[in-house]
Coordinates of C-alpha atoms in Angstrom, one line a residue:
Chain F
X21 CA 189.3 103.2 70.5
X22 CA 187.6 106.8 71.0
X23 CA 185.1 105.7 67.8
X24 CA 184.4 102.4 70.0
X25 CA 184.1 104.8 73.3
X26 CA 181.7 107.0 71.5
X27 CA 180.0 104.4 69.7
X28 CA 179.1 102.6 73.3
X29 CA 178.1 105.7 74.6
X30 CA 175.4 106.5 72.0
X31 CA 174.4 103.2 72.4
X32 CA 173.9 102.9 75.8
X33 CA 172.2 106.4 75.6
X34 CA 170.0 105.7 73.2
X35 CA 169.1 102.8 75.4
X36 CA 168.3 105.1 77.9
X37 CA 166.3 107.5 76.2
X38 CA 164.2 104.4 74.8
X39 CA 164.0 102.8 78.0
X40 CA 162.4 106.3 79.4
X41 CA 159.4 106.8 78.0
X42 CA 156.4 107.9 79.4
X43 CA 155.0 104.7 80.9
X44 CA 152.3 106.0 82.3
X45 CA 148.6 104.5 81.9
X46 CA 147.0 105.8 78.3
X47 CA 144.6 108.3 79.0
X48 CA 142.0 108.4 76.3
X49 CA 140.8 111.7 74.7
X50 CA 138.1 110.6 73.3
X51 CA 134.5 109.0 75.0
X52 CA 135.3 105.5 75.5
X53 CA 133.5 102.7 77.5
X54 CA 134.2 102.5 81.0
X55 CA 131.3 99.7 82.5
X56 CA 127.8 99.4 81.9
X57 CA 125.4 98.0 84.1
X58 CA 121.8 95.9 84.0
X59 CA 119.7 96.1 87.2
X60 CA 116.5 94.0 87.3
X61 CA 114.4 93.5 90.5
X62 CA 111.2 91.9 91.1
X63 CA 109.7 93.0 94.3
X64 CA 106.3 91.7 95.8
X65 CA 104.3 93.1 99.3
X66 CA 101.0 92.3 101.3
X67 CA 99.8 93.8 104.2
X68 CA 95.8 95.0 105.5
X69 CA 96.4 98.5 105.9
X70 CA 96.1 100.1 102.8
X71 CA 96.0 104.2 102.5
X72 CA 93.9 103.9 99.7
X73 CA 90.9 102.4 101.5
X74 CA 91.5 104.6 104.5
X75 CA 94.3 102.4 106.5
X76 CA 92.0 98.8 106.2
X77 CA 92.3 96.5 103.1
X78 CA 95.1 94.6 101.3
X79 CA 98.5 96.8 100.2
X80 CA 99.0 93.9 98.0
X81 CA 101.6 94.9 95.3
X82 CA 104.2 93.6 93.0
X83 CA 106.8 95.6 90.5
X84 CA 109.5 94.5 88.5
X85 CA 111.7 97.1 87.8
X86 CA 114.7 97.2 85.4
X87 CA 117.4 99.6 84.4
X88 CA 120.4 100.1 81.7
X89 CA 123.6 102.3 83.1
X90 CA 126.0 102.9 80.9
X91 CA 129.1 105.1 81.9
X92 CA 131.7 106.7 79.3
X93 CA 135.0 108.9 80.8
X94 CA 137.7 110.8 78.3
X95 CA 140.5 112.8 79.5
X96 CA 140.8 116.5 78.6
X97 CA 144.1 118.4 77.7
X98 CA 144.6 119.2 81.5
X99 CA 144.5 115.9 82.5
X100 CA 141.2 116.6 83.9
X101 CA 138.7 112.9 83.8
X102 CA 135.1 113.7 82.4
X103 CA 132.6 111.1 83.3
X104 CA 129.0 110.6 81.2
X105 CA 126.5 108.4 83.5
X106 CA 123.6 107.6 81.2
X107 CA 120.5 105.8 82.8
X108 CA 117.4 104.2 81.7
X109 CA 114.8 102.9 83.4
X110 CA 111.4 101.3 83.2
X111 CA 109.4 99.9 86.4
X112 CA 105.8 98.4 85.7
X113 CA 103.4 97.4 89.1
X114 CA 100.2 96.2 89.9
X115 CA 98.6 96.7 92.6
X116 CA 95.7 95.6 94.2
X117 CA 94.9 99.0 96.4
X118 CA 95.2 100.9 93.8
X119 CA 92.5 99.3 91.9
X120 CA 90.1 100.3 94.5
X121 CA 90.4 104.0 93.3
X122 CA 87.3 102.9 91.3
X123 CA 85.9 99.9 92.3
X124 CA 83.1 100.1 90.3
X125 CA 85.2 98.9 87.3
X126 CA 86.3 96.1 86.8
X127 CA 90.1 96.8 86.7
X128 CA 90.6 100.8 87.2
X129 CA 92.8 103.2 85.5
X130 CA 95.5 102.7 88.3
X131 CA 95.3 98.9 88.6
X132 CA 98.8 99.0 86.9
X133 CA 101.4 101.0 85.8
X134 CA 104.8 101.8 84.0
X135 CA 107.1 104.5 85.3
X136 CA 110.1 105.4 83.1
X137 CA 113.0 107.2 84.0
X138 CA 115.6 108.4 82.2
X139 CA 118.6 110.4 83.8
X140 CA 122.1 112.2 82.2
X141 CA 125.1 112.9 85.3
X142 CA 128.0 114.0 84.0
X143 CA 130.8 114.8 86.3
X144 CA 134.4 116.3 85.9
X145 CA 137.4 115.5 88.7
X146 CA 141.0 117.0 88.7
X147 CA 143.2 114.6 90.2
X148 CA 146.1 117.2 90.5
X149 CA 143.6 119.6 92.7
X150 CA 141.7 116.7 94.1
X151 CA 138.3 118.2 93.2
X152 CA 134.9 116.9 91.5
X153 CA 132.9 119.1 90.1
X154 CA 129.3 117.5 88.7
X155 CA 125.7 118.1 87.3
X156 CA 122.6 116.0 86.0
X157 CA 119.2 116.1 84.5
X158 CA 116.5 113.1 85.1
X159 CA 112.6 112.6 84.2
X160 CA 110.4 110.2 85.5
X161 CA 107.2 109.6 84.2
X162 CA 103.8 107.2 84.9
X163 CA 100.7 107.8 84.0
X164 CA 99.6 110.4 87.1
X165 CA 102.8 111.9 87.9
X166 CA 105.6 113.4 86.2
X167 CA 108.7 114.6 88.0
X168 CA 111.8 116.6 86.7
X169 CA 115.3 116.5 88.6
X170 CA 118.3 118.5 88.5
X171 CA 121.3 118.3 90.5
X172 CA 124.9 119.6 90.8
X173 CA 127.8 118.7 93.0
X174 CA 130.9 119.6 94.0
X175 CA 133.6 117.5 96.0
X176 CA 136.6 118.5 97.7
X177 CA 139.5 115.7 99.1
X178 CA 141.7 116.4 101.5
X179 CA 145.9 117.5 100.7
X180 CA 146.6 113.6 102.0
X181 CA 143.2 112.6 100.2
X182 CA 142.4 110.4 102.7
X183 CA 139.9 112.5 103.1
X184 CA 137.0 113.9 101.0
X185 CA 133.9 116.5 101.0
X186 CA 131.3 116.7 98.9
X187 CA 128.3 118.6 98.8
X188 CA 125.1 118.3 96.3
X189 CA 122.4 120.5 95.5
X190 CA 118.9 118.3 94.0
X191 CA 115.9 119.9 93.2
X192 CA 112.8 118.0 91.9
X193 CA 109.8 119.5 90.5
X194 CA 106.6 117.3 90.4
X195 CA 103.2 117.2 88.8
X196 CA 100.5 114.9 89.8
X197 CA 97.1 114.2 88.3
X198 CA 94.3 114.6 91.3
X199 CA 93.0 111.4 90.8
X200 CA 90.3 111.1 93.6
X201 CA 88.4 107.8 94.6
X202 CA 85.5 107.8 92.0
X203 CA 82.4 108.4 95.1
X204 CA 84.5 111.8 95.7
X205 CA 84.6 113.1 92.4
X206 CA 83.5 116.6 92.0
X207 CA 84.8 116.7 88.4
X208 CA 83.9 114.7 85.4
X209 CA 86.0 113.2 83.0
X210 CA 86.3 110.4 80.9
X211 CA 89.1 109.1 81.9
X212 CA 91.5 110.7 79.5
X213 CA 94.9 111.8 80.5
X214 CA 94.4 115.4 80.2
X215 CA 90.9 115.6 82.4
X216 CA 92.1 115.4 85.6
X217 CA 93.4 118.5 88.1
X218 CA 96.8 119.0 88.5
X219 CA 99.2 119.6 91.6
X220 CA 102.9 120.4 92.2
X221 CA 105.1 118.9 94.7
X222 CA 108.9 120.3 94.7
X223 CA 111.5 119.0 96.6
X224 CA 114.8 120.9 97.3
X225 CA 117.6 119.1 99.3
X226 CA 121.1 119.8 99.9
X227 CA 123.6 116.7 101.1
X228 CA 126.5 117.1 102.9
X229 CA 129.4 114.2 103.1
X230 CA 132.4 113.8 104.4
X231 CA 134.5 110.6 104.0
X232 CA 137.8 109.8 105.9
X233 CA 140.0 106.8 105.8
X234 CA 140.7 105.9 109.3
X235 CA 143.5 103.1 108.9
X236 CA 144.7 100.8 106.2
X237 CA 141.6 98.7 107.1
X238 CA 138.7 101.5 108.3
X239 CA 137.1 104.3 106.3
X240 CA 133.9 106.0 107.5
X241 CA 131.3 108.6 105.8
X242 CA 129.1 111.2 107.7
X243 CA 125.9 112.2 105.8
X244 CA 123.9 114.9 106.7
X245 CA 120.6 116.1 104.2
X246 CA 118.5 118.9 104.2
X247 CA 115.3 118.4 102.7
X248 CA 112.1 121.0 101.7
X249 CA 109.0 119.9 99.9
X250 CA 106.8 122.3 99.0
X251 CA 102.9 121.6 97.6
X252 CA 100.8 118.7 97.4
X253 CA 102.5 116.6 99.8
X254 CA 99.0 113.7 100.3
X255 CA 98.1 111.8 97.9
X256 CA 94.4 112.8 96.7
X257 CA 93.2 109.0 96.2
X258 CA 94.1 108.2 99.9
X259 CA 90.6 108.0 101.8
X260 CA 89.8 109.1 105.5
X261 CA 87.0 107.7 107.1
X262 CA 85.7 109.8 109.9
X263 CA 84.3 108.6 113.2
X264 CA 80.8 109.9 112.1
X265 CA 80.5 107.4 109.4
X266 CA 81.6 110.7 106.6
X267 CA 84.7 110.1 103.9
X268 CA 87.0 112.0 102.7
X269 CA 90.6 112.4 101.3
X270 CA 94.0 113.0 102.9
X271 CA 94.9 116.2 103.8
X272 CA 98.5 117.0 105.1
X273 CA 100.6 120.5 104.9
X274 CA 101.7 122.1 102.0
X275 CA 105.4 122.2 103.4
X276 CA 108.0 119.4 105.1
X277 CA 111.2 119.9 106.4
X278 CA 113.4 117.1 106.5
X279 CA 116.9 116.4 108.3
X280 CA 118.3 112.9 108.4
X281 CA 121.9 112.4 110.0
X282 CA 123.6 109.0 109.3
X283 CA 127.5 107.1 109.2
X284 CA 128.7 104.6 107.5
X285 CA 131.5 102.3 108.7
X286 CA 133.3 99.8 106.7
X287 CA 136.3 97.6 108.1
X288 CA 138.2 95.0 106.7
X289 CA 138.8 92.0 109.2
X290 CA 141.6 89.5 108.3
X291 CA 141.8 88.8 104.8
X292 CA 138.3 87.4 104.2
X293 CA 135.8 89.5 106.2
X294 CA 134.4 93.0 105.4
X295 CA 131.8 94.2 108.0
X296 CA 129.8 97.3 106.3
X297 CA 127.6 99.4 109.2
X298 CA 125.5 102.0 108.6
X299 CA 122.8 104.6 111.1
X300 CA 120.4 107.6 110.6
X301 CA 119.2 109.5 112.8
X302 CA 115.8 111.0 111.2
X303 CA 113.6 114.1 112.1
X304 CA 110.9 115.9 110.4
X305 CA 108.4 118.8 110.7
X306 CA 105.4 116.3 110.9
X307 CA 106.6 115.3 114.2
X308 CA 108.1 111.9 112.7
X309 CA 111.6 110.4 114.2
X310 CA 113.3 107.5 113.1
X311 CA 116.1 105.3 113.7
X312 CA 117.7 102.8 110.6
X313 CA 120.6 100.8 111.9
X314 CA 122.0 98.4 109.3
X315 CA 125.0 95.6 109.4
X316 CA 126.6 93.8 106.7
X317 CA 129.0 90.9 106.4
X318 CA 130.9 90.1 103.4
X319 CA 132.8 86.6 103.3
X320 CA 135.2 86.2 100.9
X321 CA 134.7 82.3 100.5
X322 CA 137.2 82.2 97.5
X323 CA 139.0 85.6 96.3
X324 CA 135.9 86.1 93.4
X325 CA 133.1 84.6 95.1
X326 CA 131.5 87.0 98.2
X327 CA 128.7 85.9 100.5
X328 CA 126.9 89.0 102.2
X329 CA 124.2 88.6 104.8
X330 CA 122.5 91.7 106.2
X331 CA 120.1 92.8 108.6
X332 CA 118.5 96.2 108.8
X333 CA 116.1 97.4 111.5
X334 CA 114.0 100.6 111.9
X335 CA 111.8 102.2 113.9
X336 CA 109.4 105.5 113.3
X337 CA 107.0 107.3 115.3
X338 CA 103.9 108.6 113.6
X339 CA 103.5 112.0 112.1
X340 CA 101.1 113.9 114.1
X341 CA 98.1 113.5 111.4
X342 CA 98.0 109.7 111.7
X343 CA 94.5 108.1 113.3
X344 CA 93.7 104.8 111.9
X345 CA 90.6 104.1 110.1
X346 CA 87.7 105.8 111.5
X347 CA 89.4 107.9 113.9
X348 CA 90.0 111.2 112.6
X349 CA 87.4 113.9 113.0
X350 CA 86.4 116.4 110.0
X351 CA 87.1 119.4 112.2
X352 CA 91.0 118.1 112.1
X353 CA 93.1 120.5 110.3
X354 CA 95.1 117.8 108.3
X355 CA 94.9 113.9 108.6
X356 CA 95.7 110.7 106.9
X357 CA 95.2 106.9 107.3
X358 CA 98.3 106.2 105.4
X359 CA 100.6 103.4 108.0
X360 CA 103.8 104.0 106.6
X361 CA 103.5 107.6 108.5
X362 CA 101.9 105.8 111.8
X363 CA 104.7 104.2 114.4
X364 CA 105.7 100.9 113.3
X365 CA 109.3 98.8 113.9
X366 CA 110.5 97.1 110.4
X367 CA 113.0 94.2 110.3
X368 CA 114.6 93.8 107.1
X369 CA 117.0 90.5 106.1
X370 CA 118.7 88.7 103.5
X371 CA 121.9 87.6 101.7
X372 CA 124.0 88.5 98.3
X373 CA 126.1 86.3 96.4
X374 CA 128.6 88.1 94.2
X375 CA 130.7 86.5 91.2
X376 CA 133.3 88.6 89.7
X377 CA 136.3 86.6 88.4
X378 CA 139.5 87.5 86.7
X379 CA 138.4 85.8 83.4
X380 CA 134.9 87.1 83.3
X381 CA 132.0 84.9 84.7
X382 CA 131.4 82.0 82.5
X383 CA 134.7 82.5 81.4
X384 CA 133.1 86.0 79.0
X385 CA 136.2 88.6 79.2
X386 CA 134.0 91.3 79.4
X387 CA 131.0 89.8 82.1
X388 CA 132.8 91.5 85.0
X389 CA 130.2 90.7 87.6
X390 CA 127.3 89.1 88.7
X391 CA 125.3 89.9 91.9
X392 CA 122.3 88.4 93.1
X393 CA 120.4 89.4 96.6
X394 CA 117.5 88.4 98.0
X395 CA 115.6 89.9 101.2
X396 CA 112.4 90.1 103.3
X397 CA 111.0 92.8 104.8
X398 CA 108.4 92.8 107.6
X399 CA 106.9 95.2 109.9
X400 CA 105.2 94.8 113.3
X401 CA 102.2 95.6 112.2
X402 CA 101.8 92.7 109.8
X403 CA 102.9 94.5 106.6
X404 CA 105.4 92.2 104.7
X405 CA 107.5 91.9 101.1
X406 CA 109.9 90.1 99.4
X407 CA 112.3 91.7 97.2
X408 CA 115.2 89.6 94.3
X409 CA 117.6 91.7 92.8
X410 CA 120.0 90.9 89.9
X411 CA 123.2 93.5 89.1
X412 CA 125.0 92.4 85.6
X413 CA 128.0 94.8 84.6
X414 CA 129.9 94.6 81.6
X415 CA 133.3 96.2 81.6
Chain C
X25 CA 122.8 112.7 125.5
X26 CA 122.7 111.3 122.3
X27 CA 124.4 114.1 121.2
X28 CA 127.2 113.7 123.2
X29 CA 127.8 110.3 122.1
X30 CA 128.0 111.1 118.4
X31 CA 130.7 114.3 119.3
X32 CA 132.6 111.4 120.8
X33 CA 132.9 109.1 118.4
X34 CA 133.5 112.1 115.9
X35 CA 136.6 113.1 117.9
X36 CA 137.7 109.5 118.7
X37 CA 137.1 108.5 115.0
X38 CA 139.1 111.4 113.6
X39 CA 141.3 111.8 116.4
X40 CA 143.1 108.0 115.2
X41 CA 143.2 109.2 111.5
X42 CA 147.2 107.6 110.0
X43 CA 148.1 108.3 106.4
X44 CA 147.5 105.8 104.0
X45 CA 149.8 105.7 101.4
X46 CA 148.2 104.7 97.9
X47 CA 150.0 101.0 97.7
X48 CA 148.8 100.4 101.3
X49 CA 145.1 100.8 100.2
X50 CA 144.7 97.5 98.7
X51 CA 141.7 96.3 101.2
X52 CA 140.2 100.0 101.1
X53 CA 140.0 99.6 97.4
X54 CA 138.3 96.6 97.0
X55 CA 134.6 96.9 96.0
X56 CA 132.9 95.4 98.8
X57 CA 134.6 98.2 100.8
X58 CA 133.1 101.0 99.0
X59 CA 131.2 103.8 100.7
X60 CA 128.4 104.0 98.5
X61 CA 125.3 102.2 98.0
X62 CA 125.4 98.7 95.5
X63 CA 124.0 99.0 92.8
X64 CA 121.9 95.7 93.6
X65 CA 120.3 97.3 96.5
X66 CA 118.5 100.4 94.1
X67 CA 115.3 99.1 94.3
X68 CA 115.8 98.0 98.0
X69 CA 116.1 102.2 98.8
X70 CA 113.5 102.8 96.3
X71 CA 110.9 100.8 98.4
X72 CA 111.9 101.6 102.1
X73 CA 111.8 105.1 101.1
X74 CA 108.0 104.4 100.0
X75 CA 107.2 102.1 103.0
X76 CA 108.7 104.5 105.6
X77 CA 108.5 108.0 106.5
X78 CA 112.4 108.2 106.7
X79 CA 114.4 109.1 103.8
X80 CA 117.9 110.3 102.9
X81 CA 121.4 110.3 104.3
X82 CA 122.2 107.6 102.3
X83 CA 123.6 109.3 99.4
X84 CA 120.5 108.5 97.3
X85 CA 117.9 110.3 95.7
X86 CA 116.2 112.6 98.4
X87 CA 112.8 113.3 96.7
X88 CA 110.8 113.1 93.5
X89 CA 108.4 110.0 92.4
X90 CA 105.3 109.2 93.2
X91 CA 105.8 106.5 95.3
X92 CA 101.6 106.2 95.7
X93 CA 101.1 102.7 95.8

């Protein structure tokens, strides 16, 4: 009878100690796939006010730009999650304005071009201590300007984490080619890469966040940025025509300080409705200020299928060196015909249509979503573009 | 005035703060209700930041580019 007791007992405790293993989720030490993702837009604009033949003539445009994100996490031996964010991407334009940098030809240097942009983030969080800790490097290149970014970041939640603070350092140090319009030309070259002047234009900003969940259904972000830039802040290829009949090129002031404020509200209405606000508040040392209000409704028609309609609408004053064409004066300090710095309203409108169900879209396991949005933009001053984008993610 | 207004909703926002407890978060975790940016609207920022004289605050890149065009 005791060999039976015993026996029992060993059983039931070896049941035990099977039954009470860690069941916890696996965390990986090594780099393994978390989602990647495949952005394409195509974007087209027309308007009469280009900057390029001093605030008259078409701003007709069109890009299609493309990019590959893939992200990779592994766990280290203190539990800590290290995230790998590698981006690549690769815009190509034409545009109409800038082919009148030379008009003489007939199709100019800047008629077109492809910008490519690779970027590293890599980012560290502690889920025990509730912290992120992060860093990046990115390039971006076209054929007259380069630009080099760095950033770091560090993010704080709260001891309920219901709450979170983050703040991020950037800093972006730029080279541009002074490609003046070809009857300004003091230089000569042959229209190699290397036999044009140089400039720099550096940007330093700092962003501050804090996030809080309100309620089971409300959460809400405050942004706040600070923004320098430092240098060559025209753009030497932007003409000025002077009331007395004389031309010349854009002139503005070596340094801008930058502060927009904004919030973002998102609340979850019944079981099928998610409203998604957003405003900033913008100020600047060039004397421009700037509302952005933005409101967003996503319908859940089925529980994979979400319809989002938006509407956006902005308003700017002008910076305090915007005349139009043929109103500046040559014994102005600084001054530009360029009208996305002159007071303008913009309305901006569309929809999205995103697919991501349980079995993959088109029943592919690992085609975890599909998101298509389409929206037009137009301002009061007759400016107007069409933008369709496409997001793809594999996880 | 303006500024008065914002202080006000700051306090009245944070002021009705509950605790969510992680199985409660079901709607707060679903990806439309994320804080961020989509990535669908990249190019979307990308533009209005060239269009406009505003940028930032909305936790995208806050400089470098050429943006010429």
């Amino acid at each position: 009878m005791k060999k039976i007791c015993l026996s029992v007992l060993g059983l039931y405790i070896g049941m035990l100690a099977a039954f009470s293993q860690d069941t916890s989720q696996y965390k990986s030490r090594k780099l393994t796939f978390e989602e990647a993702n495949f952005i394409s837009s195509y974007y087209n604009q027309n308007g009469n006010n280009s900057a390029v033949t001093g605030g008259i003539g078409t701003e007709k445009l069109t890009d299609l730009s493309n990019s590959f994100e893939i992200k990779l996490n592994m766990w280290d031996k203190k539990e800590r999650k290290h995230t790998f964010d590698f981006e690549l991407g690769i815009d190509h334009y034409t545009s109409a304005s800038s082919d009148k940098i030379d008009p003489k030809t007939i199709s100019s240097a800047s008629h077109a071009d492809t910008r490519l942009y690779p970027s590293l983030n890599w980012s560290v969080e502690n889920g025990k201590k509730g912290t992120t800790f992060g860093a990046g490097l990115s390039v971006s290149h076209e054929f007259d300007y380069t630009s080099f970014g760095m950033n770091v970041l560090f993010a704080k939640k709260t001891n309920n984490k219901s709450g979170e603070f983050s703040v991020k350092l950037q800093a972006y140090l730029d080279k541009l080619k002074l490609i003046q319009p070809v009857e300004l030309r003091s230089y000569n070259n042959t229209y190699g890469e290397n036999d044009y002047p140089t400039a720099s234009r550096n940007s330093f900003s700092t962003s501050l966040s804090y996030s809080q969940i309100i309620n089971q259904r409300l959460q809400v972000i405050f942004l706040a940025d600070v923004i320098y830039q430092h240098g060559y802040l025209g753009l030497p290829f932007h003409r000025i025509y002077f009331k007395d009949g004389t031309e010349s090129v854009e002139t503005l002031p070596a340094d801008r300080l930058k502060v927009p404020l904004g919030v973002r509200a998102n609340y979850f209405l019944g079981d099928n409705i998610i409203l998604r606000g957003y405003y900033r508040y913008y100020r600047d040392s060039w004397g421009l200020e700037a509302h952005t209000a933005n409101i967003e409704t996503s319908v859940k028609v089925t529980p994979f299928l979400s319809v989002t309609p938006f509407y956006r609408y902005y308003i700017q004053s002008a910076v305090k060196y915007f005349a139009p064409y043929e109103m500046h004066t040559s014994a102005e300090e600084y001054y530009t015909s360029n009208y996305d710095l002159s007071k303008f309203t913009s309305g901006f409108f569309g929809a999205g249509f995103r697919l991501i169900p349980p079995k993959g879209v088109f029943g592919i396991q690992h085609f975890n979503m599909l998101e298509l949005r389409y929206g037009h933009y137009q301002k009061n001053n007759g400016m107007q573009s069409n933008i369709v984008s496409l997001n793809i993610r594999i996880k | 005035m303006k500024y008065i207004i914002a202080g006000i909703i700051i306090i009245v926002t944070a002021g009705s703060c509950t605790t969510v407890k992680e199985y409660q978060k079901n709607r707060l975790n679903d990806g439309e209700m994320s804080l961020g940016n989509r990535k669908v609207e990249k190019t979307e920022l990308s533009f209005q930041s060239y269009r406009e004289g505003a940028s930032g605050a909305n936790a995208g890149k806050s400089g470098g580019g050429c943006g010429c065009n």
